[in-house]
């Protein structure tokens, strides 16, 4: 292999995470950065799924936050926190420079994950 060759990356170990899809209704909270909605943190109401969905029009800050939320959700899963409890865990915490913040309040509910993905894409 020379420096001109494309490197081959291989995941050796990744922490366990919640499933990223669900057929269940979901609860979600907006993720704010500088008082702008950059994405949504969601949890399934009847199974073990949870994830962060970036808001398309929020650009790079929304995508950067995805890395932080993946790390946070992996921490929650490793510590036995249920997805719905994880949704509430960060509510009201100070804004993180990368992840943003979850405002205080009750989660919103949608019948499907697809509905939230449409919301994130709509702007």
PDB file of C-alpha atoms in Angstrom:
ATOM      1  CA  UNK A   1       0.000   0.000   0.000  1.00  0.00           C
ATOM      2  CA  UNK A   2       1.300   3.425  -0.922  1.00  0.00           C
ATOM      3  CA  UNK A   3       0.172   6.897   0.070  1.00  0.00           C
ATOM      4  CA  UNK A   4      -1.715   7.108  -3.241  1.00  0.00           C
ATOM      5  CA  UNK A   5      -3.975   4.163  -2.389  1.00  0.00           C
ATOM      6  CA  UNK A   6      -7.430   4.756  -0.939  1.00  0.00           C
ATOM      7  CA  UNK A   7      -7.462   3.670   2.702  1.00  0.00           C
ATOM      8  CA  UNK A   8      -9.877   0.916   3.656  1.00  0.00           C
ATOM      9  CA  UNK A   9     -11.662   1.732   6.892  1.00  0.00           C
ATOM     10  CA  UNK A  10     -13.160  -1.006   8.969  1.00  0.00           C
ATOM     11  CA  UNK A  11     -15.201  -0.630  12.140  1.00  0.00           C
ATOM     12  CA  UNK A  12     -13.609  -2.852  14.746  1.00  0.00           C
ATOM     13  CA  UNK A  13     -15.777  -1.943  17.712  1.00  0.00           C
ATOM     14  CA  UNK A  14     -18.741   0.389  18.033  1.00  0.00           C
ATOM     15  CA  UNK A  15     -20.747   0.866  21.208  1.00  0.00           C
ATOM     16  CA  UNK A  16     -24.240  -0.574  21.251  1.00  0.00           C
ATOM     17  CA  UNK A  17     -26.956   1.850  20.231  1.00  0.00           C
ATOM     18  CA  UNK A  18     -30.721   1.983  20.076  1.00  0.00           C
ATOM     19  CA  UNK A  19     -32.380   0.824  16.860  1.00  0.00           C
ATOM     20  CA  UNK A  20     -32.775   3.765  14.462  1.00  0.00           C
ATOM     21  CA  UNK A  21     -36.147   2.831  13.018  1.00  0.00           C
ATOM     22  CA  UNK A  22     -39.537   1.939  14.435  1.00  0.00           C
ATOM     23  CA  UNK A  23     -43.078   1.175  13.337  1.00  0.00           C
ATOM     24  CA  UNK A  24     -44.297   2.619  16.651  1.00  0.00           C
ATOM     25  CA  UNK A  25     -45.620   6.131  17.252  1.00  0.00           C
ATOM     26  CA  UNK A  26     -42.834   8.417  18.452  1.00  0.00           C
ATOM     27  CA  UNK A  27     -42.305  11.216  20.930  1.00  0.00           C
ATOM     28  CA  UNK A  28     -39.845  13.926  20.006  1.00  0.00           C
ATOM     29  CA  UNK A  29     -38.261  17.135  21.198  1.00  0.00           C
ATOM     30  CA  UNK A  30     -36.719  19.906  19.110  1.00  0.00           C
ATOM     31  CA  UNK A  31     -32.977  20.420  19.436  1.00  0.00           C
ATOM     32  CA  UNK A  32     -32.010  24.082  19.559  1.00  0.00           C
ATOM     33  CA  UNK A  33     -28.717  25.796  18.926  1.00  0.00           C
ATOM     34  CA  UNK A  34     -28.639  29.564  19.422  1.00  0.00           C
ATOM     35  CA  UNK A  35     -32.466  29.388  19.609  1.00  0.00           C
ATOM     36  CA  UNK A  36     -32.724  27.838  16.115  1.00  0.00           C
ATOM     37  CA  UNK A  37     -34.201  24.360  15.648  1.00  0.00           C
ATOM     38  CA  UNK A  38     -31.405  22.244  14.174  1.00  0.00           C
ATOM     39  CA  UNK A  39     -33.013  18.839  14.553  1.00  0.00           C
ATOM     40  CA  UNK A  40     -35.202  16.522  16.571  1.00  0.00           C
ATOM     41  CA  UNK A  41     -34.471  13.891  19.195  1.00  0.00           C
ATOM     42  CA  UNK A  42     -37.056  11.096  19.140  1.00  0.00           C
ATOM     43  CA  UNK A  43     -37.922   7.917  21.012  1.00  0.00           C
ATOM     44  CA  UNK A  44     -40.393   5.183  20.144  1.00  0.00           C
ATOM     45  CA  UNK A  45     -43.374   4.816  22.445  1.00  0.00           C
ATOM     46  CA  UNK A  46     -43.531   1.006  22.361  1.00  0.00           C
ATOM     47  CA  UNK A  47     -40.076  -0.332  21.504  1.00  0.00           C
ATOM     48  CA  UNK A  48     -36.383   0.322  22.112  1.00  0.00           C
ATOM     49  CA  UNK A  49     -35.700   2.783  19.269  1.00  0.00           C
ATOM     50  CA  UNK A  50     -34.347   6.336  19.482  1.00  0.00           C
ATOM     51  CA  UNK A  51     -32.313   8.663  17.308  1.00  0.00           C
ATOM     52  CA  UNK A  52     -31.564  12.246  16.312  1.00  0.00           C
ATOM     53  CA  UNK A  53     -32.904  13.598  12.994  1.00  0.00           C
ATOM     54  CA  UNK A  54     -31.148  16.705  11.622  1.00  0.00           C
ATOM     55  CA  UNK A  55     -33.280  19.474  10.151  1.00  0.00           C
ATOM     56  CA  UNK A  56     -32.178  19.844   6.522  1.00  0.00           C
ATOM     57  CA  UNK A  57     -32.357  23.643   6.390  1.00  0.00           C
ATOM     58  CA  UNK A  58     -30.208  23.987   9.517  1.00  0.00           C
ATOM     59  CA  UNK A  59     -27.103  23.004   7.523  1.00  0.00           C
ATOM     60  CA  UNK A  60     -23.764  22.046   9.070  1.00  0.00           C
ATOM     61  CA  UNK A  61     -24.705  22.707  12.722  1.00  0.00           C
ATOM     62  CA  UNK A  62     -27.490  20.119  12.392  1.00  0.00           C
ATOM     63  CA  UNK A  63     -25.109  17.545  10.928  1.00  0.00           C
ATOM     64  CA  UNK A  64     -22.422  18.283  13.526  1.00  0.00           C
ATOM     65  CA  UNK A  65     -25.004  17.759  16.268  1.00  0.00           C
ATOM     66  CA  UNK A  66     -25.718  14.273  14.893  1.00  0.00           C
ATOM     67  CA  UNK A  67     -22.250  13.153  16.006  1.00  0.00           C
ATOM     68  CA  UNK A  68     -22.831  14.457  19.534  1.00  0.00           C
ATOM     69  CA  UNK A  69     -26.304  12.911  19.768  1.00  0.00           C
ATOM     70  CA  UNK A  70     -25.043   9.549  18.539  1.00  0.00           C
ATOM     71  CA  UNK A  71     -22.460   9.640  21.344  1.00  0.00           C
ATOM     72  CA  UNK A  72     -25.070  10.680  23.930  1.00  0.00           C
ATOM     73  CA  UNK A  73     -27.557   8.017  22.889  1.00  0.00           C
ATOM     74  CA  UNK A  74     -24.854   5.340  22.979  1.00  0.00           C
ATOM     75  CA  UNK A  75     -24.018   6.472  26.514  1.00  0.00           C
ATOM     76  CA  UNK A  76     -27.712   6.220  27.483  1.00  0.00           C
ATOM     77  CA  UNK A  77     -28.042   2.730  25.993  1.00  0.00           C
ATOM     78  CA  UNK A  78     -24.856   1.553  27.745  1.00  0.00           C
ATOM     79  CA  UNK A  79     -26.197   2.851  31.056  1.00  0.00           C
ATOM     80  CA  UNK A  80     -29.549   1.104  30.753  1.00  0.00           C
ATOM     81  CA  UNK A  81     -31.561   4.262  30.125  1.00  0.00           C
ATOM     82  CA  UNK A  82     -34.788   3.612  28.208  1.00  0.00           C
ATOM     83  CA  UNK A  83     -35.307   5.611  24.995  1.00  0.00           C
ATOM     84  CA  UNK A  84     -38.176   7.631  26.506  1.00  0.00           C
ATOM     85  CA  UNK A  85     -36.092   8.377  29.605  1.00  0.00           C
ATOM     86  CA  UNK A  86     -33.199   9.413  27.351  1.00  0.00           C
ATOM     87  CA  UNK A  87     -35.541  11.848  25.604  1.00  0.00           C
ATOM     88  CA  UNK A  88     -36.211  13.534  28.973  1.00  0.00           C
ATOM     89  CA  UNK A  89     -32.655  13.186  30.332  1.00  0.00           C
ATOM     90  CA  UNK A  90     -31.168  16.229  28.595  1.00  0.00           C
ATOM     91  CA  UNK A  91     -34.274  18.438  28.834  1.00  0.00           C
ATOM     92  CA  UNK A  92     -33.383  21.765  30.415  1.00  0.00           C
ATOM     93  CA  UNK A  93     -29.629  21.155  30.444  1.00  0.00           C
ATOM     94  CA  UNK A  94     -27.400  24.057  29.343  1.00  0.00           C
ATOM     95  CA  UNK A  95     -26.677  24.314  25.627  1.00  0.00           C
ATOM     96  CA  UNK A  96     -23.766  22.180  24.454  1.00  0.00           C
ATOM     97  CA  UNK A  97     -21.536  23.750  21.800  1.00  0.00           C
ATOM     98  CA  UNK A  98     -22.004  20.817  19.454  1.00  0.00           C
ATOM     99  CA  UNK A  99     -25.216  19.040  20.499  1.00  0.00           C
ATOM    100  CA  UNK A 100     -27.315  22.130  21.172  1.00  0.00           C
ATOM    101  CA  UNK A 101     -30.002  21.838  23.851  1.00  0.00           C
ATOM    102  CA  UNK A 102     -33.332  20.217  24.558  1.00  0.00           C
ATOM    103  CA  UNK A 103     -35.801  22.813  25.849  1.00  0.00           C
ATOM    104  CA  UNK A 104     -37.858  22.190  28.956  1.00  0.00           C
ATOM    105  CA  UNK A 105     -41.308  20.924  28.130  1.00  0.00           C
ATOM    106  CA  UNK A 106     -43.379  17.930  27.209  1.00  0.00           C
ATOM    107  CA  UNK A 107     -42.423  15.895  24.158  1.00  0.00           C
ATOM    108  CA  UNK A 108     -44.565  16.136  21.055  1.00  0.00           C
ATOM    109  CA  UNK A 109     -46.030  12.966  19.527  1.00  0.00           C
ATOM    110  CA  UNK A 110     -46.381  11.783  15.939  1.00  0.00           C
ATOM    111  CA  UNK A 111     -47.903   8.564  14.605  1.00  0.00           C
ATOM    112  CA  UNK A 112     -44.793   7.582  12.603  1.00  0.00           C
ATOM    113  CA  UNK A 113     -41.092   8.241  12.288  1.00  0.00           C
ATOM    114  CA  UNK A 114     -41.720   9.111   8.621  1.00  0.00           C
ATOM    115  CA  UNK A 115     -43.865  12.052   9.758  1.00  0.00           C
ATOM    116  CA  UNK A 116     -40.940  13.427  11.771  1.00  0.00           C
ATOM    117  CA  UNK A 117     -38.554  12.920   8.857  1.00  0.00           C
ATOM    118  CA  UNK A 118     -40.955  14.923   6.671  1.00  0.00           C
ATOM    119  CA  UNK A 119     -41.021  17.674   9.298  1.00  0.00           C
ATOM    120  CA  UNK A 120     -37.204  17.759   9.361  1.00  0.00           C
ATOM    121  CA  UNK A 121     -37.078  17.961   5.557  1.00  0.00           C
ATOM    122  CA  UNK A 122     -39.777  20.627   5.244  1.00  0.00           C
ATOM    123  CA  UNK A 123     -37.964  23.444   6.903  1.00  0.00           C
TER     124      UNK A 123
END
